[in-house]
Coordinates of C-alpha atoms in Angstrom, one line a residue:
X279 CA -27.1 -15.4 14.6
X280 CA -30.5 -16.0 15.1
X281 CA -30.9 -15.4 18.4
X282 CA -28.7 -12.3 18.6
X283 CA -31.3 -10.6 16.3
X284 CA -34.2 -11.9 18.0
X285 CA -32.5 -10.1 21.0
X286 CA -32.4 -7.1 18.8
X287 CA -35.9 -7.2 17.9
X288 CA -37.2 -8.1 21.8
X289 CA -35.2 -5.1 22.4
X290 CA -36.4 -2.9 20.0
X291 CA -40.2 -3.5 20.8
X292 CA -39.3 -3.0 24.3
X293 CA -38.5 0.5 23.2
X294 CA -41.3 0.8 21.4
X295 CA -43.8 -0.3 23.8
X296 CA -45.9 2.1 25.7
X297 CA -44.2 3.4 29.4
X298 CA -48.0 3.2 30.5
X299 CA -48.2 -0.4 28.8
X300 CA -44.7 -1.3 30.3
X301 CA -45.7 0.1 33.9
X302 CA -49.2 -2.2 33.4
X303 CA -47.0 -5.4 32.6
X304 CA -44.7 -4.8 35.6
X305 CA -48.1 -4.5 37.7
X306 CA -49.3 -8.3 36.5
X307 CA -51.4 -7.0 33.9
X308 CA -51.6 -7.8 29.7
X309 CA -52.9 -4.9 27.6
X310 CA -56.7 -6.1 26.7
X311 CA -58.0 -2.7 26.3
X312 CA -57.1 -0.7 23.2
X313 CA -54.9 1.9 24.1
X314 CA -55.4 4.6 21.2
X315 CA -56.7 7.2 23.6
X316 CA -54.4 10.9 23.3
X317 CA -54.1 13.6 25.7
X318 CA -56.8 15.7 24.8
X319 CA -58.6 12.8 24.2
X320 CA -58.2 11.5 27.6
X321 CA -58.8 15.3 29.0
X322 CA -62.1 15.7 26.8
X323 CA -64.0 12.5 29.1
X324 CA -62.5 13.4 32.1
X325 CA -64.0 17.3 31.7
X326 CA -67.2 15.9 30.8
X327 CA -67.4 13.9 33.9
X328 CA -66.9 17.1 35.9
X329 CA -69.2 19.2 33.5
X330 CA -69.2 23.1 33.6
X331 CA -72.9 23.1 34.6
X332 CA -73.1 20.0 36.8
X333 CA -74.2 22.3 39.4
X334 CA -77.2 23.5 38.0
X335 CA -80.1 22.1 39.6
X336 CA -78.4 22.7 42.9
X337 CA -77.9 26.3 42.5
X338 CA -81.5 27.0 44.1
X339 CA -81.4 24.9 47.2
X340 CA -77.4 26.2 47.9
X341 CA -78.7 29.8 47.2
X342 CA -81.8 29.0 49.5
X343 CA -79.5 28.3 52.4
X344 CA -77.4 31.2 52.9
X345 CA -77.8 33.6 50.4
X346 CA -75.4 34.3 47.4
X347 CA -71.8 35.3 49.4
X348 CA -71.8 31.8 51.1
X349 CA -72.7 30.1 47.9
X350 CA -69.9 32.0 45.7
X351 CA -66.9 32.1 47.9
X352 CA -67.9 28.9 49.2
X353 CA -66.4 27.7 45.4
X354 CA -63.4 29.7 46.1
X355 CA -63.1 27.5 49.0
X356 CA -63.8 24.1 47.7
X357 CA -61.4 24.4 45.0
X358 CA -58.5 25.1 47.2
X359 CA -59.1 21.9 48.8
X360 CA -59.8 19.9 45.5
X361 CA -56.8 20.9 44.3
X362 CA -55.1 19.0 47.4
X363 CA -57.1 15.7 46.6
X364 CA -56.6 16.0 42.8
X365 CA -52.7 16.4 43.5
X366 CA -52.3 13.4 45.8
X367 CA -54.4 11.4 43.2
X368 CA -51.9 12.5 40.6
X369 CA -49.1 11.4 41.8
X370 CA -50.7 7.6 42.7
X371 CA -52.0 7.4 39.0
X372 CA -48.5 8.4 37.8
X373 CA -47.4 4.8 39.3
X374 CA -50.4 3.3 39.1
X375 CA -51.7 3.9 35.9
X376 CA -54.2 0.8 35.3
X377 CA -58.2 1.0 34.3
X378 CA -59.0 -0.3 38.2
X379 CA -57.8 2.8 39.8
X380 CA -58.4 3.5 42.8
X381 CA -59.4 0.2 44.5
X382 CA -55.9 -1.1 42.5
X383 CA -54.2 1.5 44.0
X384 CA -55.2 1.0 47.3
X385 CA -54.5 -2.6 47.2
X386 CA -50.5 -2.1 46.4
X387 CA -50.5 0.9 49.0
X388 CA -52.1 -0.6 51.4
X389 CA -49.6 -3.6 51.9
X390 CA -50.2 -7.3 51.5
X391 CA -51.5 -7.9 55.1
X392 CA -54.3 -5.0 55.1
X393 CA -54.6 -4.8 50.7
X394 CA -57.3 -6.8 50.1
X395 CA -59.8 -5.7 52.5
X396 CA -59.0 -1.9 52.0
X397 CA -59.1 -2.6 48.2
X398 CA -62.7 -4.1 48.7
X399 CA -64.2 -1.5 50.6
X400 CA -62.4 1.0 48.3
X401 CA -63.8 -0.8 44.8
X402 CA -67.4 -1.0 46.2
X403 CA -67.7 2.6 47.2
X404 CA -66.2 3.6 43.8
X405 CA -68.6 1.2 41.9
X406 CA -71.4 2.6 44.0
X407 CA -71.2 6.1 43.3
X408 CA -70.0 5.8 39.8
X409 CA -73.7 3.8 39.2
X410 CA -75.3 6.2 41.5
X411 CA -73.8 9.0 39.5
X412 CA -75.3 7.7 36.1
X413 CA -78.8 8.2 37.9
X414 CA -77.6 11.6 39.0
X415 CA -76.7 13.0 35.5
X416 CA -80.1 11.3 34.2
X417 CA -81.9 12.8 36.4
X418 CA -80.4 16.4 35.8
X419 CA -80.8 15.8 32.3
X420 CA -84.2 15.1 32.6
X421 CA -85.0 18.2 34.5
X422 CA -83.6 20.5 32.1
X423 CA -85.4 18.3 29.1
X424 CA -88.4 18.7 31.4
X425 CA -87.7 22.9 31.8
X426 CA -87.2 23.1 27.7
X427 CA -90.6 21.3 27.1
X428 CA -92.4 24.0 29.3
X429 CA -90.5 26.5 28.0
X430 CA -91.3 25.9 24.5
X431 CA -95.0 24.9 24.9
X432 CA -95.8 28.6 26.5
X433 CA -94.5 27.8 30.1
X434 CA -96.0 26.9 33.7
X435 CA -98.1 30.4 33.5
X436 CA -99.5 30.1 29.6
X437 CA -100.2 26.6 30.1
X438 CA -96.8 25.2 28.7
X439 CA -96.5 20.8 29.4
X440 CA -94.8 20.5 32.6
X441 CA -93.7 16.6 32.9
X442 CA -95.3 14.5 34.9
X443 CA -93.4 11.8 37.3
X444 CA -94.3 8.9 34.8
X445 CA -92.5 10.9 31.8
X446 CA -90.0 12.4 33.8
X447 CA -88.7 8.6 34.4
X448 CA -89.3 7.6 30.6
X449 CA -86.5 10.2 30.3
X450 CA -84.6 9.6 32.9
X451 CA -84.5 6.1 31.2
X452 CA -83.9 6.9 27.5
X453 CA -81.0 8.8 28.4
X454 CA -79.5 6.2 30.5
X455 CA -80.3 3.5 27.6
X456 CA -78.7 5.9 25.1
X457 CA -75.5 6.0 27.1
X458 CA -75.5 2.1 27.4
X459 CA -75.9 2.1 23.4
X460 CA -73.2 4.4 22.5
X461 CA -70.8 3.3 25.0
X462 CA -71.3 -0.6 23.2
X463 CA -69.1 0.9 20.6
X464 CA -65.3 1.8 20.4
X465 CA -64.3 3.9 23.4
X466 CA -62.6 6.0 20.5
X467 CA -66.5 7.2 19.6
X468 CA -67.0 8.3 23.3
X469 CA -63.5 10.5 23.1
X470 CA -64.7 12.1 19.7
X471 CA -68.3 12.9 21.1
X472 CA -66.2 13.7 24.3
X473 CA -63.9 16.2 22.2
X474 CA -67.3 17.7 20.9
X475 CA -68.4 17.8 24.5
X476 CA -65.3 19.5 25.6
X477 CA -66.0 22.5 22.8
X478 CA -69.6 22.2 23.5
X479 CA -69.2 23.3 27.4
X480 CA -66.3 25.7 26.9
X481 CA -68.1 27.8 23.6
X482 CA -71.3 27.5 25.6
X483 CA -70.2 27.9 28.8
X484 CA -68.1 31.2 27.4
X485 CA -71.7 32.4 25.4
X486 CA -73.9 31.6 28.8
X487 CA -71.3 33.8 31.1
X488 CA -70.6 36.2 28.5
X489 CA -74.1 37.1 27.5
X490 CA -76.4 36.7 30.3
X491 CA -75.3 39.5 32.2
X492 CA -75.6 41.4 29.0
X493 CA -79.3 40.8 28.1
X494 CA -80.3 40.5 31.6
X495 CA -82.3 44.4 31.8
X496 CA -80.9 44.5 34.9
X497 CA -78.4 42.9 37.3
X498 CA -77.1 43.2 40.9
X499 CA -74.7 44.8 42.2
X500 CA -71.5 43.6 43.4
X501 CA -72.4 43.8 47.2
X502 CA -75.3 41.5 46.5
X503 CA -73.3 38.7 44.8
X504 CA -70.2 38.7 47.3
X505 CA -71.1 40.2 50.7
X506 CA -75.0 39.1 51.1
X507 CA -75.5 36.4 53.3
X508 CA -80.0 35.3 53.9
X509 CA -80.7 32.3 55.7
X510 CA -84.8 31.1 55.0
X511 CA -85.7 29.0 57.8
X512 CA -88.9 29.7 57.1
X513 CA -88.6 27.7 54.0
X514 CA -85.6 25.1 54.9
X515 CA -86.3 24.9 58.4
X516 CA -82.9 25.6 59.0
X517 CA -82.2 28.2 61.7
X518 CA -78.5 27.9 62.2
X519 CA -76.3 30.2 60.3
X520 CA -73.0 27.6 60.3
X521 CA -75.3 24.2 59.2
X522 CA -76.9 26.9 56.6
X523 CA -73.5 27.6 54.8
X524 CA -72.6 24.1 55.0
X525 CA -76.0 22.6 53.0
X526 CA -75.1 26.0 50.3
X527 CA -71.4 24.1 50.3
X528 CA -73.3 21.2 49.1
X529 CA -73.4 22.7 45.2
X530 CA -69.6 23.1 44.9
X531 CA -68.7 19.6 46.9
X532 CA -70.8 17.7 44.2
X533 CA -69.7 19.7 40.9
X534 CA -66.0 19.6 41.7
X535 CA -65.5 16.1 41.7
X536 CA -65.2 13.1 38.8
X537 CA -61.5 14.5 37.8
X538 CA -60.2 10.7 38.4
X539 CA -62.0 9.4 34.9
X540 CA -58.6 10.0 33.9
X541 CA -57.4 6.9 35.8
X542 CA -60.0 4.8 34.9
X543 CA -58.9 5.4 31.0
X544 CA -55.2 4.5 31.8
X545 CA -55.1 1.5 30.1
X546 CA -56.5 2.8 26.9
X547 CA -54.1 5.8 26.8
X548 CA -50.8 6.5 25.8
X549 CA -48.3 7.4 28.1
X550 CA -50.8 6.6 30.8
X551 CA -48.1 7.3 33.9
X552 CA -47.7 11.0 32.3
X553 CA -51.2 11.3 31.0
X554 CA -53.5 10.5 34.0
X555 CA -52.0 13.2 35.8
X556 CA -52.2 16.0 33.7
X557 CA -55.8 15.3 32.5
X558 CA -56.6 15.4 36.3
X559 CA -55.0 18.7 37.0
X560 CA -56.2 20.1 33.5
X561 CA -59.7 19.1 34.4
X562 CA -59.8 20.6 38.1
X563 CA -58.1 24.2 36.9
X564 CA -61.0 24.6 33.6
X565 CA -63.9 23.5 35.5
X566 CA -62.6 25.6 38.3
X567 CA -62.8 28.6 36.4
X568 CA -65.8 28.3 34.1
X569 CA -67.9 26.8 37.1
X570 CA -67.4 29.6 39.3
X571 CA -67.6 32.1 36.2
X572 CA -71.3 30.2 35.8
X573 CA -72.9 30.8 39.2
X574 CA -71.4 34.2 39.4
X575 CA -73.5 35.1 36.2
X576 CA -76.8 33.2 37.4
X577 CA -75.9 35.4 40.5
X578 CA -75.5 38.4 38.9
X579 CA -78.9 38.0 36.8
X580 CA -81.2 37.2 39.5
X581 CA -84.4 39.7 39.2
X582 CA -86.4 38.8 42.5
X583 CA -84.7 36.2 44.5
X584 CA -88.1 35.4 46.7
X585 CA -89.7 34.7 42.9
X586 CA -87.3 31.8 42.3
X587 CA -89.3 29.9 44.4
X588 CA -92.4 30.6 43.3
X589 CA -94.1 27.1 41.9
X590 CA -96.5 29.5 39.9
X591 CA -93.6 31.6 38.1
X592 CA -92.8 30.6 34.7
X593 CA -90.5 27.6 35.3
X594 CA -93.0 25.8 38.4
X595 CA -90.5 26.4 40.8
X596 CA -88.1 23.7 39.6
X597 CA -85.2 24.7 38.7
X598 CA -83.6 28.0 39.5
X599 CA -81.6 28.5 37.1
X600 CA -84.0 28.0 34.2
X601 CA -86.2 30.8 35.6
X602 CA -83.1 33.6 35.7
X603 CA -82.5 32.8 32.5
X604 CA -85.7 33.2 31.4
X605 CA -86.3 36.4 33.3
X606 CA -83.2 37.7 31.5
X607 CA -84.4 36.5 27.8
X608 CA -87.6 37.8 28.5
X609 CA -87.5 41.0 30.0
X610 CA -85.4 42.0 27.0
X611 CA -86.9 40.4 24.5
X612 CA -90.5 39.5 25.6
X613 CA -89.4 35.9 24.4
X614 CA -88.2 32.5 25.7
X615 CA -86.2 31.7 22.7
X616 CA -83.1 32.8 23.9
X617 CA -83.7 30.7 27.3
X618 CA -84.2 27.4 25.2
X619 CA -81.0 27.8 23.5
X620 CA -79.1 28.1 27.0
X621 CA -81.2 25.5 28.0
X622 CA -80.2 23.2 25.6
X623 CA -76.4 23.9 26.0
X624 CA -76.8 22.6 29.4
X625 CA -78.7 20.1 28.8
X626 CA -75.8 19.1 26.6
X627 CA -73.3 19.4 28.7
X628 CA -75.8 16.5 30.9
X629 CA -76.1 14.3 28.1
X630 CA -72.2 14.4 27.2
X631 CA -71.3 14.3 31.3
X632 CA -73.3 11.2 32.0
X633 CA -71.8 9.9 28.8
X634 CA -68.7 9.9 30.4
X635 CA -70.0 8.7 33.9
X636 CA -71.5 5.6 31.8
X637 CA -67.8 4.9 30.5
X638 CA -66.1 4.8 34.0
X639 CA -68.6 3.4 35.5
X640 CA -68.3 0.5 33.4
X641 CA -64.2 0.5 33.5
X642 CA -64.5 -0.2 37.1
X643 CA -67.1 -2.9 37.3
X644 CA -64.7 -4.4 34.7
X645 CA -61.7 -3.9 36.4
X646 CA -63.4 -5.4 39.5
X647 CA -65.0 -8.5 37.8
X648 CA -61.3 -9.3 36.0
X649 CA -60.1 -9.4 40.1
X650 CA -63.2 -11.9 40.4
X651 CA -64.3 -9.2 43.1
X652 CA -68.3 -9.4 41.8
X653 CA -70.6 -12.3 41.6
X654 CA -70.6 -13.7 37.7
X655 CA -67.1 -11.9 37.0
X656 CA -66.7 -14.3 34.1
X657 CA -69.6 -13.1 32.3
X658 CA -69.4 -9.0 33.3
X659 CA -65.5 -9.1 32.1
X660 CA -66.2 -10.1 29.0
X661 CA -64.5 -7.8 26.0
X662 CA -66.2 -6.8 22.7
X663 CA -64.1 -8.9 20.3
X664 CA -64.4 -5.8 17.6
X665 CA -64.9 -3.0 20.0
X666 CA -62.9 -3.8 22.9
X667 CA -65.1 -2.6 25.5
X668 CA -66.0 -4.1 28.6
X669 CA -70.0 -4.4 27.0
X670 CA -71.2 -6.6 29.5
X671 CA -70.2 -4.3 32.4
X672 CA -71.8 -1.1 30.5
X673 CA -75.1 -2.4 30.0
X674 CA -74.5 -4.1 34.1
X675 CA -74.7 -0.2 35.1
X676 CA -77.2 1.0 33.2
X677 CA -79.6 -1.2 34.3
X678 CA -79.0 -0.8 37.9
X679 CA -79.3 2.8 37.0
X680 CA -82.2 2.3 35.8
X681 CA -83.2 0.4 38.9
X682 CA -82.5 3.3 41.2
X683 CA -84.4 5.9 39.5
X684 CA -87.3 4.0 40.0
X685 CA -88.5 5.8 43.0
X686 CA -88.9 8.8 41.1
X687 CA -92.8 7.8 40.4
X688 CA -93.5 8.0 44.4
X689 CA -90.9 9.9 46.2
X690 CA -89.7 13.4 46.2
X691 CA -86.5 13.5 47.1
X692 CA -84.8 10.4 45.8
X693 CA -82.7 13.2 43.8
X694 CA -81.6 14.2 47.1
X695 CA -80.5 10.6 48.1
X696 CA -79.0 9.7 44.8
X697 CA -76.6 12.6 44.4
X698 CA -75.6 12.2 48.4
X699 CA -75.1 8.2 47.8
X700 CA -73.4 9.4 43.9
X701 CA -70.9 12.1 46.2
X702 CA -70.5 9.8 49.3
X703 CA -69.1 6.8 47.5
X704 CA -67.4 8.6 44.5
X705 CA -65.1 10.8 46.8
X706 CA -65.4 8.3 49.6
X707 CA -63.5 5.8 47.2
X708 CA -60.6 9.1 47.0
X709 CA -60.1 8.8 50.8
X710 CA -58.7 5.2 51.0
X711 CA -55.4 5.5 48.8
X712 CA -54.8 8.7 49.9
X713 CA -55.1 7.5 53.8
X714 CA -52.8 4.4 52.7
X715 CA -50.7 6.3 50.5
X716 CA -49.7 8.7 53.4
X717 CA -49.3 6.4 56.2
X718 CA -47.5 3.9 54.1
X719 CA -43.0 3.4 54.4
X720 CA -42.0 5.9 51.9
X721 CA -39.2 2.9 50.0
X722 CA -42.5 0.7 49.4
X723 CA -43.5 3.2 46.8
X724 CA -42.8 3.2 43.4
X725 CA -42.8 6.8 42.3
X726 CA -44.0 7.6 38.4
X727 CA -42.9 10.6 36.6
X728 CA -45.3 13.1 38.6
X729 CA -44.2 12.5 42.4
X730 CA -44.8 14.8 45.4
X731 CA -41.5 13.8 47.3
X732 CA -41.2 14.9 50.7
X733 CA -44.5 17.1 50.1
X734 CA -46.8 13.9 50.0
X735 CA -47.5 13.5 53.8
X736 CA -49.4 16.8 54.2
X737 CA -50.9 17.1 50.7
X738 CA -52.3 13.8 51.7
X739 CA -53.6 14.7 54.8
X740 CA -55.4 17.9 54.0
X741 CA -56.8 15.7 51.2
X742 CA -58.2 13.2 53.8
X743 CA -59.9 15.2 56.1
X744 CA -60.7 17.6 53.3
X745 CA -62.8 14.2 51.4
X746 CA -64.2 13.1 55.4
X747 CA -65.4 16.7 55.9
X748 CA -67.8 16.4 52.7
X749 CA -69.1 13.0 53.4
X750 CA -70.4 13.9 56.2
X751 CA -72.2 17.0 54.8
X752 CA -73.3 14.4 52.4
X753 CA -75.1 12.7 55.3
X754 CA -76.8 15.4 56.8
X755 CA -80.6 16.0 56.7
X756 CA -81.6 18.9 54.2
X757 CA -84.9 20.1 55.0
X758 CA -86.4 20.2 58.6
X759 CA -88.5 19.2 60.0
X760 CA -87.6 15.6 59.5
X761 CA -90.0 13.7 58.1
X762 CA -90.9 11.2 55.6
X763 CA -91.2 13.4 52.2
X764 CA -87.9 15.6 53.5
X765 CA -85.7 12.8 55.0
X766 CA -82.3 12.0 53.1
X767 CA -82.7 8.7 52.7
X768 CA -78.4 8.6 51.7
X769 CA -77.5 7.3 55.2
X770 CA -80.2 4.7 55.1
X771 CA -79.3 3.2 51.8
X772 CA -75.9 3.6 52.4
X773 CA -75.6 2.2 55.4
X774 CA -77.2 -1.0 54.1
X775 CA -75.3 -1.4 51.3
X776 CA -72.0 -0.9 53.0
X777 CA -73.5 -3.7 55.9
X778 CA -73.8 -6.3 53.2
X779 CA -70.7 -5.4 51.8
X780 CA -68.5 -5.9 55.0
X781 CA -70.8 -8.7 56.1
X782 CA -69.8 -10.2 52.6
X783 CA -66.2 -9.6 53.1
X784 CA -65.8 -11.5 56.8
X785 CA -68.3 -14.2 56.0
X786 CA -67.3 -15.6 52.7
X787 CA -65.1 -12.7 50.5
X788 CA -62.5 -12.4 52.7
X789 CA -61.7 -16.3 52.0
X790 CA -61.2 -15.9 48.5
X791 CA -60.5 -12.1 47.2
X792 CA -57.5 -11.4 47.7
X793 CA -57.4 -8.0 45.5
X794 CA -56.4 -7.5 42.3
X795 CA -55.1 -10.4 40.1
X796 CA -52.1 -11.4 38.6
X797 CA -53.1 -12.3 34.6
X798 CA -49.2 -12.4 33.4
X799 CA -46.4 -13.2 36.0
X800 CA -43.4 -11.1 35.1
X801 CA -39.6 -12.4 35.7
X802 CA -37.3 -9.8 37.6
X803 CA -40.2 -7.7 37.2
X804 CA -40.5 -4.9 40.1
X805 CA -43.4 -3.6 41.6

């Protein structure tokens, strides 16, 4: 009798359990993580990783290149082809749905002979540009702290405090060391500041696109903002019309990407396999349509475009964006108040998106330490006994984000380096499931409850080429002619990064990783 209702309670907490938690055991996995995380919980850190305003401090340079029509339709164009690498990533998280994401993914796709060295490449470029993109919200943060400063002192031309390079990187630090701090605590505390963030982008972004153009004294005409295309070679040193439109590409490559912090939150959400998915998608389609409603309202406001540029206009110069805005505020108000306040609300939407970078950064280096893929795993795997969050890993990639930003005291375009290595790595980690996922035996896969069917093969390879076409752009110099203070150092450091990786993997790692780890062997249990 007793073992007939033990049966029935085995079976009845089998149907209570979690189909994300069940898909996880059947994978080799025990729950560790807490999973509490909802929907729109799950939706609210993924949209901050994208951010509406990402963009911002690229909106000069990409406007620089080829003019406003190339820079606004080139967003039209961009997000076609997202959409193409957020669907095949869907439908992998659907069966996949555990906190090491894509580098786990890759490993099952890949099969058992090729797994483990595609899953190392693939875990290294994620952990890469995940760290490299926690300098790359820092140091967009700090610029628009630094642009609110001047603002509010009397700016560049009344003698407002313009931020040197030693307390540019004091902030560039604080906000990292914030991140670390609040990301020590529950992840429950990121999704509610994450939920705020969500409502903090979409109320401001709606009040930025809404009322710009309407206190702006004047604005350009429709022509202007879809149909003029101005190269400055003069400036960029770039005399080719086709490499122009590519480097004013650049902006939308970078902002529409980070939509996969949904995978790397699986195993602390419910109903991960139908979750994941659907906070991708939702992610893609809202910063989709508030990112392109941004620019086309900075576009609409410009005044003098030629004045942007100035580093004796209000703003020094350095940052576009900041400089419309203020032109709008204060040729209708003959104040920078309202400027500060839009100011702010981007600078939010920084602080809440490298919030959120912090987070997955950390999932991953966890995820990878538990596979005893990095040196010290033991130590870097560790679990908050009260929190349950990989700790250890969090404070790990802050300080090595920290570590990169050093530069900033010396070199001038480290920015430009750290968002190429940040782009490179985070979308170059995309490629490798999706190349194994469509060259893979279709009765190997394990389809979740969001699967492509027969429409996988070219989904995936649009996606492919679509994620190879904007590395390379990543790659390519910026400013001519080449020299020390305009080189893009990306390919350098990446390069030697990804050397000592595979030089890792055939002389010693290839010995002993063999991807991701087992922790609970299940009986009849099909993966």
């Amino acid at each position: 009798m007793g073992s007939v209702e033990e049966h029935i309670s085995m079976t009845e907490g089998a149907v209570r359990m979690d189909s994300g938690e069940k898909r996880l055991n059947e994978l080799g996995y025990k729950q560790e993580l807490r999973r509490e995380m909802t929907f729109f919980k799950t939706l609210a850190i993924t949209f901050c990783s994208i951010a509406v305003f990402s963009g911002t401090h690229l909106y000069g340079p990409s406007l620089r290149y080829a003019g406003p029509a190339s820079l606004i339709w080139g967003w039209v164009v961009v997000t076609f082809f997202t959409w193409f690498v957020g669907i095949a990533l869907a439908e992998i998280c659907s069966s996949f749905p555990t906190t090491g994401s894509l580098y786990f993914w890759t490993a099952h796709l890949a099969g058992p002979r090729w797994g483990p060295f595609a899953s190392w490449c693939c875990a290294w470029l994620e952990a890469i540009g995940m760290i490299f993109g926690i300098g790359a919200q820092a140091y967009s943060g700090s610029q628009a702290l630094q642009m609110i400063i001047l603002l509010s002192t009397g700016t560049n031309k009344g003698g407002g405090y313009f931020a040197p390079r030693s307390v540019f990187l004091c902030m560039y630090m604080g906000l990292t060391i914030i991140w670390a701090i609040l990301n020590t605590f529950a992840l429950n505390v990121i999704a509610y500041l994450s939920i705020i963030s969500i409502w903090w982008q979409v109320i401001g972004g709606l009040v930025v696109v809404i009322m710009l153009p309407l206190v702006a004294p004047t604005t350009q005409s429709a022509s202007y903002v879809f149909t003029h295309f101005e190269t400055a070679p003069e400036a960029t040193g770039v005399s080719s019309k086709p490499y122009a439109v590519i480097l004013s590409v650049l902006l939308s490559n970078y902002s529409l990407y980070g939509f996969d912090t949904a995978a790397h939150l699986t195993e602390e959400t419910k109903g991960a396999d139908k979750t994941g998915p659907m906070a991708i998608l939702s992610s893609i389609g809202i910063v989709s349509v508030f990112g392109w409603a941004y620019f086309l309202a900075l576009t609409f406001c410009i005044r003098d475009q030629s004045y942007l540029y100035d580093p004796n206009n209000e703003t020094a110069g350095a940052l576009v964006p900041a400089q419309i805005i203020y032109d709008a505020f204060y040729g209708r108000y003959q104040s920078s108040t309202g400027a500060i306040v839009f100011l702010c609300i981007i600078w939010g939407s920084y602080f809440f998106c490298g919030l959120s970078v912090t987070a997955s950064a950390a999932r991953v280096v966890y995820a990878l330490s538990r596979d005893k893929g990095i040196p010290f795993s033991h130590f870097w795997r560790r679990i908050h006994p009260k929190h349950k969050v990989p700790t250890n890993a969090v404070w790990l990639c802050a300080a090595i984000g920290i570590i990169i930003g050093l530069p900033i005291l010396k070199i001038d375009v480290i920015f430009t380096a750290i968002i190429s290595i940040n782009t490179i790595g985070w979308v170059g980690g995309y490629a490798v499931p999706i190349f194994a996922r469509l060259v893979m035996d279709e009765e190997n896969f394990k389809p979740g409850p969001f699967y492509l069917g027969r429409a996988r093969r070219p989904i995936c390879l649009v996606a492919f080429l679509w994620i190879c076409y904007t590395c390379s752009a990543f790659l390519l110099p910026t400013l001519y002619p080449i020299k020390w203070s305009t080189f893009n150092y990306a390919p350098v450091a990446l390069g030697g990064a990804l050397t000592v990786i595979l030089l890792w993997w055939f002389l010693d790692a290839r010995k002993w990783f063999k991807g991701p780890v087992r922790d609970i062997d299940i009986q009849n249990g099909d993966i």
